[in-house]
Coordinates of C-alpha atoms and ligand atoms in Angstrom, one line a residue:
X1346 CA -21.6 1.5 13.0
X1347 CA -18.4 -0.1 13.8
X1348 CA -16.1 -2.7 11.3
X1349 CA -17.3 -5.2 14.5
X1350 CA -20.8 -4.7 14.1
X1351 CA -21.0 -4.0 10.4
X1352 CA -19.1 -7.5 10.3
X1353 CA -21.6 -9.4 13.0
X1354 CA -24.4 -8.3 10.5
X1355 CA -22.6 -9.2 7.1
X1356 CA -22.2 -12.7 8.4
X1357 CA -26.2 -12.7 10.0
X1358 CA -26.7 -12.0 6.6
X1359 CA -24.9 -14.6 5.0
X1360 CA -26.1 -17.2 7.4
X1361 CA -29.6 -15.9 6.6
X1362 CA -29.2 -16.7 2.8
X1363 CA -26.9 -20.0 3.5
X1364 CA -30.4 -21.1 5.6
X1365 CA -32.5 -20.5 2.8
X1366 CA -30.4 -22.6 0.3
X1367 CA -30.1 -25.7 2.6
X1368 CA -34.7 -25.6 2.7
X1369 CA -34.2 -25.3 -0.8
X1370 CA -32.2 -28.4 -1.4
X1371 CA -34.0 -30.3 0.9
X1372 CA -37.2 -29.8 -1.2
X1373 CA -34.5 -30.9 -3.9
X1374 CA -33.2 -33.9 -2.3
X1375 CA -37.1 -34.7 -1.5
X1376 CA -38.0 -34.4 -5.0
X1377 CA -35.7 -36.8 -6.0
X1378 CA -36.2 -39.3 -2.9
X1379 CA -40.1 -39.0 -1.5
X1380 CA -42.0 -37.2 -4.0
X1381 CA -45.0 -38.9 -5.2
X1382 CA -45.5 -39.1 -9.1
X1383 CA -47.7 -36.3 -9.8
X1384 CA -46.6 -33.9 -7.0
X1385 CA -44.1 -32.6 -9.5
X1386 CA -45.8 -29.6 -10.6
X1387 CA -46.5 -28.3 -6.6
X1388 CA -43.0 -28.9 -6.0
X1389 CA -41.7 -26.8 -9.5
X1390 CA -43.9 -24.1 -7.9
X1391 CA -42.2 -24.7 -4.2
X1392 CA -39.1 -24.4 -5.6
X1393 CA -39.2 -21.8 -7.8
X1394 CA -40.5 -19.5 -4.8
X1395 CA -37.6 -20.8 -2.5
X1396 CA -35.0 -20.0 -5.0
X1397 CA -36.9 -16.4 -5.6
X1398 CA -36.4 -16.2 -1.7
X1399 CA -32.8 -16.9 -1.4
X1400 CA -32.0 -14.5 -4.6
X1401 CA -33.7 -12.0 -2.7
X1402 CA -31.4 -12.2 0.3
X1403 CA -28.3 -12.9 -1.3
X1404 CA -28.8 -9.8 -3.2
X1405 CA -30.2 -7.6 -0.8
X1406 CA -29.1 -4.2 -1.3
X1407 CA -27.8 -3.9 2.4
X1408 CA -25.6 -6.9 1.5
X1409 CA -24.0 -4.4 -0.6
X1410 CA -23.7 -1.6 2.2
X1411 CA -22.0 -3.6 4.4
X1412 CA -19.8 -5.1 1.8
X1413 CA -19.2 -2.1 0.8
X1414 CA -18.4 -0.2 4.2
X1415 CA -16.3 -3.1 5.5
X1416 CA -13.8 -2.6 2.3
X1417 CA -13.5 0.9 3.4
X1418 CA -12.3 -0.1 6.5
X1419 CA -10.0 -3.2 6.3
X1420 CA -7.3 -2.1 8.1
X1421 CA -6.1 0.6 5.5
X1422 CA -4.4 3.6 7.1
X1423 CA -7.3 5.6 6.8
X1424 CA -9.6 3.7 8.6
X1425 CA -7.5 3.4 11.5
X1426 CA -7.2 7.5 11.2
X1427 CA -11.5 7.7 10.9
X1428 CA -12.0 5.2 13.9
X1429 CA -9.2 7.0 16.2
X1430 CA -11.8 10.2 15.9
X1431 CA -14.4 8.4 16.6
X1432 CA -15.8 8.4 20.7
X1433 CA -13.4 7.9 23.1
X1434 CA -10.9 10.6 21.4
X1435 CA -9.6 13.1 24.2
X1436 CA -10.9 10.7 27.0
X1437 CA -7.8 10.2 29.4
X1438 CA -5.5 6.9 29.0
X1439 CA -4.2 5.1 26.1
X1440 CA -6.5 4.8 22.4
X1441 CA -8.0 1.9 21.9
X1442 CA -6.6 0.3 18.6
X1443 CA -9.2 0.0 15.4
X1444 CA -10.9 -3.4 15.2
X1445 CA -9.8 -4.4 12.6
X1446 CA -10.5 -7.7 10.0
X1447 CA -8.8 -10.6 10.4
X1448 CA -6.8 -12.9 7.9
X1449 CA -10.1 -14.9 7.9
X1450 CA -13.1 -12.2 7.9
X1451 CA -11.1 -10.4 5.1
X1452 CA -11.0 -13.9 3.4
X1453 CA -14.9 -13.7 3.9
X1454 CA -15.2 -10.2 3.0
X1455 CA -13.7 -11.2 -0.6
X1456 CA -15.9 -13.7 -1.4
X1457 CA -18.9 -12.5 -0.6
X1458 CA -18.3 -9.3 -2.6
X1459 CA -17.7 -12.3 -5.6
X1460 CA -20.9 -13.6 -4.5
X1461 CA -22.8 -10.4 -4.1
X1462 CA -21.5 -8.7 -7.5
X1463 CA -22.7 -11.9 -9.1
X1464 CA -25.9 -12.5 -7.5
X1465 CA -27.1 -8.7 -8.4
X1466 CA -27.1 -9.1 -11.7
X1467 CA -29.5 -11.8 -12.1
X1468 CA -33.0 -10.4 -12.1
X1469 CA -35.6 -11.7 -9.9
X1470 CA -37.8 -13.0 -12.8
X1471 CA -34.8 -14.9 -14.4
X1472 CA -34.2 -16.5 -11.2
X1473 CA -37.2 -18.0 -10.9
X1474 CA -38.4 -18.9 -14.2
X1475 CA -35.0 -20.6 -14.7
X1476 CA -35.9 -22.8 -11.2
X1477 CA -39.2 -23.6 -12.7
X1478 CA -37.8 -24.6 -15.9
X1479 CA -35.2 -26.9 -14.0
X1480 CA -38.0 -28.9 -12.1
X1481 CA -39.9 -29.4 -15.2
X1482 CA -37.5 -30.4 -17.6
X1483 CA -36.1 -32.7 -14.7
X1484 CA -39.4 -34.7 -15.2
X1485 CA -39.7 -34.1 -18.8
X1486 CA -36.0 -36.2 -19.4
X1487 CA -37.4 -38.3 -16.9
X1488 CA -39.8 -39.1 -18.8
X1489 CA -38.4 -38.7 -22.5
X1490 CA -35.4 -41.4 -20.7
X1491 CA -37.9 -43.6 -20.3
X1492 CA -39.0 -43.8 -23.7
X1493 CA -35.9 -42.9 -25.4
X1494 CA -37.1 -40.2 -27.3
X1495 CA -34.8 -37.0 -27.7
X1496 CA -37.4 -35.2 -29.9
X1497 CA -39.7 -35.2 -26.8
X1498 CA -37.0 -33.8 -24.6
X1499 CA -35.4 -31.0 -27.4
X1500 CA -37.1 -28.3 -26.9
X1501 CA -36.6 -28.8 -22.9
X1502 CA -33.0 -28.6 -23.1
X1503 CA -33.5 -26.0 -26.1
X1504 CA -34.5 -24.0 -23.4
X1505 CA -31.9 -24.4 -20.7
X1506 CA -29.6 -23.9 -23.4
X1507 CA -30.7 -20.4 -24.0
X1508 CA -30.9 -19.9 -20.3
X1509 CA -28.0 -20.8 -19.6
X1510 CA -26.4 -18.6 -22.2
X1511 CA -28.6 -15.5 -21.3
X1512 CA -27.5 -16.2 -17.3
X1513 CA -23.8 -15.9 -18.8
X1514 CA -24.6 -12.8 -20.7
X1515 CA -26.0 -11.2 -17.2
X1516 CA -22.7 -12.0 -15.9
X1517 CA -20.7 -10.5 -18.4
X1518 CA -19.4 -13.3 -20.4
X1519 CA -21.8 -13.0 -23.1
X1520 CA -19.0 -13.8 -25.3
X1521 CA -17.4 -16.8 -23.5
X1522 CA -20.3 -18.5 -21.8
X1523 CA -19.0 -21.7 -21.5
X1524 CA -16.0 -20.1 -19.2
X1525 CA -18.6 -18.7 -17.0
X1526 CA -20.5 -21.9 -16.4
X1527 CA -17.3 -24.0 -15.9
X1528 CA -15.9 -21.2 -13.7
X1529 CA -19.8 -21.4 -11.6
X1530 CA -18.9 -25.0 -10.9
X1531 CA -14.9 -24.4 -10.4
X1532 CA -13.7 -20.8 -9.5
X1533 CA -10.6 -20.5 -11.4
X1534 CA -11.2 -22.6 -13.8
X1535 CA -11.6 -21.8 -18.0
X1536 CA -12.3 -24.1 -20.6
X1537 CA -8.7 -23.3 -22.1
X1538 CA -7.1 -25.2 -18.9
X1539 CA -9.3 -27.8 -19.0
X1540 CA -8.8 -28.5 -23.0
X1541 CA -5.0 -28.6 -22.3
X1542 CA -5.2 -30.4 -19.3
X1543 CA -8.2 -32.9 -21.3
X1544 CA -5.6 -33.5 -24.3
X1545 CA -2.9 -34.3 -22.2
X1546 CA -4.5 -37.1 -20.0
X1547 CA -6.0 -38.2 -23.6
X1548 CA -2.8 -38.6 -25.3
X1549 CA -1.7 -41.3 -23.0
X1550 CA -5.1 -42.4 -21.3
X1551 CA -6.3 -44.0 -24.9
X1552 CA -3.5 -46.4 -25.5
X1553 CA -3.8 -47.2 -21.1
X1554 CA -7.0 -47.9 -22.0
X1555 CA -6.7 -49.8 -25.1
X1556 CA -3.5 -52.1 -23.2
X1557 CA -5.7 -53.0 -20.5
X1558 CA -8.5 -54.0 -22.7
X1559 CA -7.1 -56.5 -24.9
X1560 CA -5.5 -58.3 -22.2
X1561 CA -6.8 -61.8 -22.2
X1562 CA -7.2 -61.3 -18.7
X1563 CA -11.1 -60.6 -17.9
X1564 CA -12.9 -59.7 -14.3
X1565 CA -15.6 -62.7 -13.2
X1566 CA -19.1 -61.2 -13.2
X1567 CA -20.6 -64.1 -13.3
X1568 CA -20.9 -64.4 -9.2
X1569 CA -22.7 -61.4 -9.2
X1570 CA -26.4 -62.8 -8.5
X1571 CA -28.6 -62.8 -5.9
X1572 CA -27.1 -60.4 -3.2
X1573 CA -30.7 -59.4 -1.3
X1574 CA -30.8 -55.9 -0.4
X1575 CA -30.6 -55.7 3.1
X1576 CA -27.4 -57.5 4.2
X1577 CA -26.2 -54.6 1.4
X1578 CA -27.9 -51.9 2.9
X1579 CA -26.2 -53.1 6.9
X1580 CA -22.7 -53.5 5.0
X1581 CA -22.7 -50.2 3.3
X1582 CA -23.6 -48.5 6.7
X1583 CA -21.0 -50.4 8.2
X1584 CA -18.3 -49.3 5.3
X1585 CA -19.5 -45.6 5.4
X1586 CA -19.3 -45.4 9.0
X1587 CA -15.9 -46.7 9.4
X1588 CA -14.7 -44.6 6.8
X1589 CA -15.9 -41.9 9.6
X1590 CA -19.1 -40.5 7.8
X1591 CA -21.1 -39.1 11.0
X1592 CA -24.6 -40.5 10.6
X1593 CA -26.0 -38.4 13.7
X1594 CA -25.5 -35.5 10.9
X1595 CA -26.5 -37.5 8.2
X1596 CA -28.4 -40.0 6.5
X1597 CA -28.5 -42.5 3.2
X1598 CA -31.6 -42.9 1.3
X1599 CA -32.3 -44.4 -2.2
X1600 CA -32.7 -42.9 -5.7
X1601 CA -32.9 -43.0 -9.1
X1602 CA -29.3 -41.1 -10.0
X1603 CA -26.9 -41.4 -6.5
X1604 CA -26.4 -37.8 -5.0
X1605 CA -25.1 -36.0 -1.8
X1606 CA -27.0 -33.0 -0.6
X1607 CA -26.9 -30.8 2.7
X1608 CA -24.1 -28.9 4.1
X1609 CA -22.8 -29.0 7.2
X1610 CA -25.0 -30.4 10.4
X1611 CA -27.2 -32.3 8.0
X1612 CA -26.2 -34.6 4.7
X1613 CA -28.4 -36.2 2.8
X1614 CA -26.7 -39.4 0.4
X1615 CA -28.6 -41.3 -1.3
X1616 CA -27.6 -44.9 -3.4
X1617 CA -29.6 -47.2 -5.2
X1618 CA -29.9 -51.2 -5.1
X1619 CA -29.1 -53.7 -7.5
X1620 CA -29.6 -57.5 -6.4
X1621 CA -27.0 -58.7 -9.5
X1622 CA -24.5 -56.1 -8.7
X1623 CA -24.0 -55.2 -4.9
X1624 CA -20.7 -53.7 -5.7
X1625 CA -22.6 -50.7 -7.2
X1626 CA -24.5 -49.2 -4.1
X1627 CA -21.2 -50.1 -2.7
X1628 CA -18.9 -48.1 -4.3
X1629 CA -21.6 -45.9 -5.0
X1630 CA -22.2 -45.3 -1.6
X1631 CA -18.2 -44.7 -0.8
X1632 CA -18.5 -42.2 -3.6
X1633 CA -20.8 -40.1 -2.2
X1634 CA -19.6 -40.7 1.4
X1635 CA -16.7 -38.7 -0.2
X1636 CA -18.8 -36.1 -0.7
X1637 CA -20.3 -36.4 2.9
X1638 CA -16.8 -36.6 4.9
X1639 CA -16.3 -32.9 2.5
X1640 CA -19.3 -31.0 3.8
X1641 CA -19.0 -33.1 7.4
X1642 CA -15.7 -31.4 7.7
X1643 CA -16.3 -28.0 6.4
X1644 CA -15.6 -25.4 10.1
X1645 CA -18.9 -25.6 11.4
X1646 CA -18.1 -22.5 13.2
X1647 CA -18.2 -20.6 9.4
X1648 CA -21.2 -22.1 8.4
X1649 CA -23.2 -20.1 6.1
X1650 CA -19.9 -18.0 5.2
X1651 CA -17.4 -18.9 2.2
X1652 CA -15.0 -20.5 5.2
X1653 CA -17.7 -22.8 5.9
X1654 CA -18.5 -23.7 2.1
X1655 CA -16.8 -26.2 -0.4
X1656 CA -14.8 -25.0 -3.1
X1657 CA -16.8 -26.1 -5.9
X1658 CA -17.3 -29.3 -7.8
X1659 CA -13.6 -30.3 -8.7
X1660 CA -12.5 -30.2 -5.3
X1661 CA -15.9 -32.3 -4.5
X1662 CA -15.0 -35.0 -6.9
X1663 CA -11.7 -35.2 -5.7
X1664 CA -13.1 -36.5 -2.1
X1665 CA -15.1 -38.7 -3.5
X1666 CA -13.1 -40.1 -6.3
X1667 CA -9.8 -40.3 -3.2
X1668 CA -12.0 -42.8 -0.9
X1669 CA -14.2 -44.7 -4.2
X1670 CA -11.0 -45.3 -6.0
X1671 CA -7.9 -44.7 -4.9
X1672 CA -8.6 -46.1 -0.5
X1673 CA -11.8 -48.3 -1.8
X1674 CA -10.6 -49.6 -4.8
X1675 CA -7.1 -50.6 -3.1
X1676 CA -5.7 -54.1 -2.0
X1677 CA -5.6 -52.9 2.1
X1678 CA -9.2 -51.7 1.9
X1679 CA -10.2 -55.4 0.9
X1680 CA -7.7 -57.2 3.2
X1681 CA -9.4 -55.1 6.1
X1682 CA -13.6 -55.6 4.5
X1683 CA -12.6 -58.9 2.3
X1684 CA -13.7 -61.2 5.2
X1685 CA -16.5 -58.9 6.2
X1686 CA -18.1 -59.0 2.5
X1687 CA -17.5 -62.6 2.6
X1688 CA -19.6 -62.6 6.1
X1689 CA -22.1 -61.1 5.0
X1690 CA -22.6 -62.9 2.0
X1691 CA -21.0 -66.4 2.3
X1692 CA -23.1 -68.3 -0.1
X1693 CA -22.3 -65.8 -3.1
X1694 CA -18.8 -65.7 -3.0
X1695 CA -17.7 -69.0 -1.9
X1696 CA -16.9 -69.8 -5.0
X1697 CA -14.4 -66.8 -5.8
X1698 CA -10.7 -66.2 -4.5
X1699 CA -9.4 -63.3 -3.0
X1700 CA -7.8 -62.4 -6.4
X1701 CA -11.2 -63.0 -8.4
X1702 CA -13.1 -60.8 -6.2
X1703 CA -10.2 -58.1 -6.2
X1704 CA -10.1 -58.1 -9.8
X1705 CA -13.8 -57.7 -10.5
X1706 CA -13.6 -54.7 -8.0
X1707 CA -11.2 -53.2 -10.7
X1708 CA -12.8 -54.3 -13.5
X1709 CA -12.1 -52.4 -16.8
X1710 CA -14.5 -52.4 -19.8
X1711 CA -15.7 -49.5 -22.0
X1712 CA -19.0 -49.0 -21.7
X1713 CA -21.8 -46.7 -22.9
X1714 CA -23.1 -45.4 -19.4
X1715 CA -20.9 -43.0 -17.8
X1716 CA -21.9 -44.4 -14.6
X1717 CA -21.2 -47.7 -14.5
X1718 CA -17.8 -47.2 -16.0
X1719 CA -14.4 -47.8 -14.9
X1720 CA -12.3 -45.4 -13.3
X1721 CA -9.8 -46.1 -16.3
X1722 CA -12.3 -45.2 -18.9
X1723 CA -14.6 -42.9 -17.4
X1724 CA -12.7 -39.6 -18.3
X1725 CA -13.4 -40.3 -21.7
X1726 CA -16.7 -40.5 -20.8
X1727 CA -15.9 -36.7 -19.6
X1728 CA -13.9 -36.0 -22.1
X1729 CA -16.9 -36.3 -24.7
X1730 CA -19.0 -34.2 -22.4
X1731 CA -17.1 -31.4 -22.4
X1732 CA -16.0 -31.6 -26.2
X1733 CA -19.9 -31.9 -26.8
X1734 CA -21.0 -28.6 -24.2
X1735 CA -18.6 -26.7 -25.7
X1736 CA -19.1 -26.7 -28.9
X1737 CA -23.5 -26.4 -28.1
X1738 CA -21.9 -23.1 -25.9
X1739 CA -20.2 -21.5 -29.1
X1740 CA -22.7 -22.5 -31.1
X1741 CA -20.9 -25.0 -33.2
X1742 CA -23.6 -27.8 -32.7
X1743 CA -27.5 -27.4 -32.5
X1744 CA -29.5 -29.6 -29.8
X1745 CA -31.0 -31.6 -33.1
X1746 CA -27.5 -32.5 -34.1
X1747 CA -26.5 -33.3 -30.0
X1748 CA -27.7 -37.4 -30.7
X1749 CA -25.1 -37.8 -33.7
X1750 CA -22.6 -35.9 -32.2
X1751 CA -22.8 -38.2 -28.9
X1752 CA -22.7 -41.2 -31.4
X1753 CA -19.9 -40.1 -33.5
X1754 CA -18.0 -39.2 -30.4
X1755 CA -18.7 -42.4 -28.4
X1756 CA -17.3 -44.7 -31.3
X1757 CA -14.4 -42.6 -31.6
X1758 CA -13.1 -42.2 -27.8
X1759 CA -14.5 -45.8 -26.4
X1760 CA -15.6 -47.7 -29.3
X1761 CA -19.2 -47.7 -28.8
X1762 CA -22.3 -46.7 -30.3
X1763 CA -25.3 -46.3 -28.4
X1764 CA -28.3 -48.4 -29.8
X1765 CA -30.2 -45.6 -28.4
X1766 CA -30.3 -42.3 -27.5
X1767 CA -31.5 -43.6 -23.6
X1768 CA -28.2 -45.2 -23.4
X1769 CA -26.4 -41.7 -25.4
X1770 CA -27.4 -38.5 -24.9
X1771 CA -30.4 -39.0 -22.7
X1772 CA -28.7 -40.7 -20.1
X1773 CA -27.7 -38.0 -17.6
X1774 CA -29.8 -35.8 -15.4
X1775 CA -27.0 -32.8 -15.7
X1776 CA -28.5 -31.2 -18.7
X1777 CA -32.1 -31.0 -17.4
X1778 CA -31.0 -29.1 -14.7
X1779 CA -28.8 -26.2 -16.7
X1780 CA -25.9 -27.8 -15.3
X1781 CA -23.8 -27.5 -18.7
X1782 CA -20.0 -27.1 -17.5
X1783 CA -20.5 -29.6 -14.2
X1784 CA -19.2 -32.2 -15.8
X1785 CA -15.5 -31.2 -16.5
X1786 CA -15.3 -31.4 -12.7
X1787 CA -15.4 -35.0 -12.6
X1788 CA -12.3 -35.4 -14.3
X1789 CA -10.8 -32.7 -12.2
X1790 CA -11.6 -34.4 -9.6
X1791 CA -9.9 -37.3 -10.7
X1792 CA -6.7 -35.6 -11.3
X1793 CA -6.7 -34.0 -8.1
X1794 CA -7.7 -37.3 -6.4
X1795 CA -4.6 -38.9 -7.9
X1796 CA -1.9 -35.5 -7.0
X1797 CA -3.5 -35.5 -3.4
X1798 CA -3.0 -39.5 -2.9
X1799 CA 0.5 -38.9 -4.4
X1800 CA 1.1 -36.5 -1.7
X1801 CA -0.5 -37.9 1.5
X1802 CA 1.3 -41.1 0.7
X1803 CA 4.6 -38.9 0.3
X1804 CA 4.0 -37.3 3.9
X1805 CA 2.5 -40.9 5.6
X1806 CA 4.2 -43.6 4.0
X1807 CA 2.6 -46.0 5.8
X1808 CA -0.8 -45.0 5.4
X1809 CA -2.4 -48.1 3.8
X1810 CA -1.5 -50.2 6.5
X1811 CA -3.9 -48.3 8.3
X1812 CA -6.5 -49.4 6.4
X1813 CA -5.7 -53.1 5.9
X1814 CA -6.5 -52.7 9.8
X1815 CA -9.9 -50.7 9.4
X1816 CA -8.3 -47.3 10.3
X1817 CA -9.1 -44.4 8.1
X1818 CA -8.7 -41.6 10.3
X1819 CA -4.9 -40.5 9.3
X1820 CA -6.2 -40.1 5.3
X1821 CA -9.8 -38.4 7.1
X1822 CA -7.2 -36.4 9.4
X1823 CA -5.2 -35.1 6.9
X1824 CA -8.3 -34.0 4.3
X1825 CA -9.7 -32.3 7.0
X1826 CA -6.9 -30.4 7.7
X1827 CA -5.6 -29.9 4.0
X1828 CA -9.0 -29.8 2.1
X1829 CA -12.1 -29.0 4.0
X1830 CA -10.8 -26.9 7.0
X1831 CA -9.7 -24.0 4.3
X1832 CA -13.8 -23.9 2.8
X1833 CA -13.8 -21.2 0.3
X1834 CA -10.3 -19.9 0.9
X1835 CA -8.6 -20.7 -2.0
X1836 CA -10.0 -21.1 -5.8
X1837 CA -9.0 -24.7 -7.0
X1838 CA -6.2 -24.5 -9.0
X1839 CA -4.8 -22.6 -6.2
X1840 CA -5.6 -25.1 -2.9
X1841 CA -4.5 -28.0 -5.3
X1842 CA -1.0 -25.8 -5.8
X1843 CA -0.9 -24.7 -1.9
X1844 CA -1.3 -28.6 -0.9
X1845 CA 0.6 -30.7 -3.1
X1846 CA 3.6 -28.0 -4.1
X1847 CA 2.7 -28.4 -7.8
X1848 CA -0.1 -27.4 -10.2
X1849 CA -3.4 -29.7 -11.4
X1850 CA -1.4 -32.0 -13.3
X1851 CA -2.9 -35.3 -15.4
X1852 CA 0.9 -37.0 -14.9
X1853 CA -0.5 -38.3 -11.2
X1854 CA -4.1 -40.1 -12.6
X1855 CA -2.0 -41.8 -15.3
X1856 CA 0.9 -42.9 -13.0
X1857 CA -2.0 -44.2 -10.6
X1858 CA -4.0 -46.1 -13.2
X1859 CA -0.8 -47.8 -14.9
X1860 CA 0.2 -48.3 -10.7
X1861 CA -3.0 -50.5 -10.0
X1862 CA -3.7 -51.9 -13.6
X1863 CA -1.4 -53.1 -15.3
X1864 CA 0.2 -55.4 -13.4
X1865 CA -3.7 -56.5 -12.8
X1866 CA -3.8 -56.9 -16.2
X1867 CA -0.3 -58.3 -17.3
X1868 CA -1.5 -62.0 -18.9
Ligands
LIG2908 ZN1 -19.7 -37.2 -7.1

């Protein structure tokens, strides 16, 4: 077999397993968007065969072959020595040179063996009973939401709990769990960096937050009424598409939670619809167009490889946070869609001034759901997140304690306490799906959001001019060629160091957030 051959069938392979994953979230992003209310046990089974499937052909021992003959042969001297006796030796005229791996492949080559070595050692029966459990305790915090009741839902995410520490004990971090599942959602990353990084955005991110707060200034709501869905549903598209989310590869649907799924050639968004408060499938929508414009402009050439994949969840935030907050958010985004909103929906906002309307875009209020918040306060909302996962990863909190933990924590870092545990603990989906150690990405993603608009601004100082005239392609230009062109090719403290000069850094999100609100705020 030659390094060319052995490579064409290491990357069939890959392709083979990346195939498998995108059926398997699109029975996910079904679930979530189509399925009809007592399907849910069908589709826990559907599931849990798909992800037995894909297990199967990630970990396929001649993934491991290949992998494994490849790295003998990556250009080292003695590869060049074996191929140079292989046919064609004593034939007249010159030797043809070794094939050998590019830049690129060898890029490939690494992750997948990352992949590969990680993959094997999850059994086949772990793999699937741990999808099965996901689907049903989906439904079963569904449902325990619903009524507010944690009891009901403790066992559930008793379970993923132990799940999730047994995966990190497959993986060899029976000791540090926590570091594997934050490193699963951002290579690189330990829970050590984020705590440093955490306390120093805290430090100065509390008294931001308690400035702009008791400013006698307050953001209208009041005009927020009445805004039918449909002229919200034409406006979004119209947003999303100018922003250059491709819809020929794509599509937006509603949901409970908002979500992006899909890779590649086909994205699946999804929003949801308030009549008293369009600006949420608005910016919800942006958000997760964010995420679209990401996997839209991952090399379509390396699907299915780590060149054609996202980095991991930090990285995704930080698209989506850059267009929701720091382009949507901004004064030239509303001079260019000001007159467009106002178009669509003249009755509503007649009464409301440029500087009204701008304001109420930037509102800042604490509140308990970590979705509707603020861009100022929502890494607290994080911050608690993380300080609660880690100490239910070391053990230093049970799941019946988790409620007055939440409590305790909310009062302390936004002063609220949840009346109930709906509008606490049992408000995000993350949990029910094993996710623990996703959501220390969404601040990451805000800090990297803030260091990459720092640095696109540096190099294109002009750049919101553009989009006081509508034109987004220079910022879209520039992420594709910083961000999503490189897929898997760098962890994420590294591509944030290899694009902006300096490491992750909090100093950029506070400078941002004291940039845009206090002088919003300044009585
Ligand atoms: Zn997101």
């Amino acid at each position: 077999m030659t390094t060319e051959t052995a490579y064409a069938e290491l990357v069939a392979r890959l392709k083979r397993s990346h195939v498998l994953g995108t059926v398997n979230g699109l029975l996910g992003w079904d679930e979530q968007v189509n399925l009809p209310p007592d399907s849910a046990d069908l589709r826990a089974e559907q599931l849990a065969v798909m992800a037995e499937l894909q297990h199967a052909a990630a970990s396929d021992p001649r993934l491991g072959e290949l992998l494994a003959e490849l790295e003998g042969r990556d250009g080292s001297p003695a590869f060049a020595e074996a191929s140079a006796g292989r046919p064609g030796k004593g034939t007249a005229g010159p030797a043809v040179p070794p094939y050998q791996l590019t830049a690129d492949q060898q890029v490939v080559l690494q992750r997948a063996r990352r992949d590969y070595d990680r993959v094997v050692k999850l059994p086949p029966e772990f793999v699937r009973e741990k999808a099965r459990h996901n689907s049903q305790t989906f439904h079963a915090w569904a449902d325990c939401k619903a009524r507010s009741d944690f009891a009901g839902y403790a066992p559930f995410l008793q379970k993923q709990l132990e799940l999730a520490k047994q995966e990190a004990a497959y993986l060899g971090y029976a000791a540090a769990p926590y570091d594997y599942l934050i490193d699963r959602h951002d290579p690189g990353m330990t829970a050590a960096v984020i705590e440093r990084l955490f306390a120093e955005l805290k430090t100065d991110l509390v008294p931001l937050m308690r400035e702009i707060v008791s400013s006698p200034v307050k953001a209208r709501t009041d005009f927020l009424r009445g805004f039918p869905v449909a002229p919200q549903r034409e406006f979004l598209r119209a947003v999303t598409e100018r922003l250059g989310f491709n819809y020929r590869r794509g599509r937006i649907d509603v949901s409970l939670h908002p979500f992006c799924e899909g890779s590649g050639a086909d994205i699946r968004m999804t929003t949801r619809f308030d009549e008293n408060n369009p600006l949420n499938s608005l910016f919800g929508s942006i958000h997760e167009t964010g995420h679209g414009l990401y996997e839209q402009g991952l090399p379509l050439e390396h699907q299915g490889t780590p060149l054609g994949q996202a980095v991991g969840m930090g990285v995704h935030e930080s698209q989506s946070r850059l267009w929701e907050n720091q382009v949507a958010r901004g004064r030239a985004f509303w001079r260019f869609f000001e007159p467009r909103f106002r178009e669509t929906f003249p009755a509503q906002l007649r009464a409301v001034s440029s500087d009204e309307l701008y304001l109420t875009v930037n509102a800042v209020r604490p509140t308990l759901i970590r979705v509707d918040a603020d861009e100022v306060t929502y890494n607290l909302h994080i911050i608690l997140r993380f300080e609660l996962e880690k100490r239910l990863l070391a053990g230093m909190l049970v799941v019946a304690d988790l409620p007055a933990a939440w409590n305790a924590l909310a009062q302390e870092l936004l002063g609220l306490t949840p009346p109930n545990d709906r509008e606490g603990v049992l408000q995000d989906v993350h949990w029910s799906g094993g996710m623990f150690g996703y959501f220390p990405s969404y601040c990451i993603g805000n800090m990297m959001a803030a260091q990459l608009w720092h640095q696109v601004r540096k190099e294109f100082p002009g750049l919101e001019e553009d989009f006081a005239c509508g034109d987004f392609s220079r910022l879209l230009g520039w992420l594709r060629r910083q961000i999503h062109a490189q897929g898997r090719r760098h962890d994420t403290q590294e591509l944030v160091r290899v694009v902006t000069g300096e490491p992750l850094t909090p100093r950029h999100l506070l400078h941002y957030l004291r940039e845009r609100y206090l002088p919003l705020y300044r009585a």
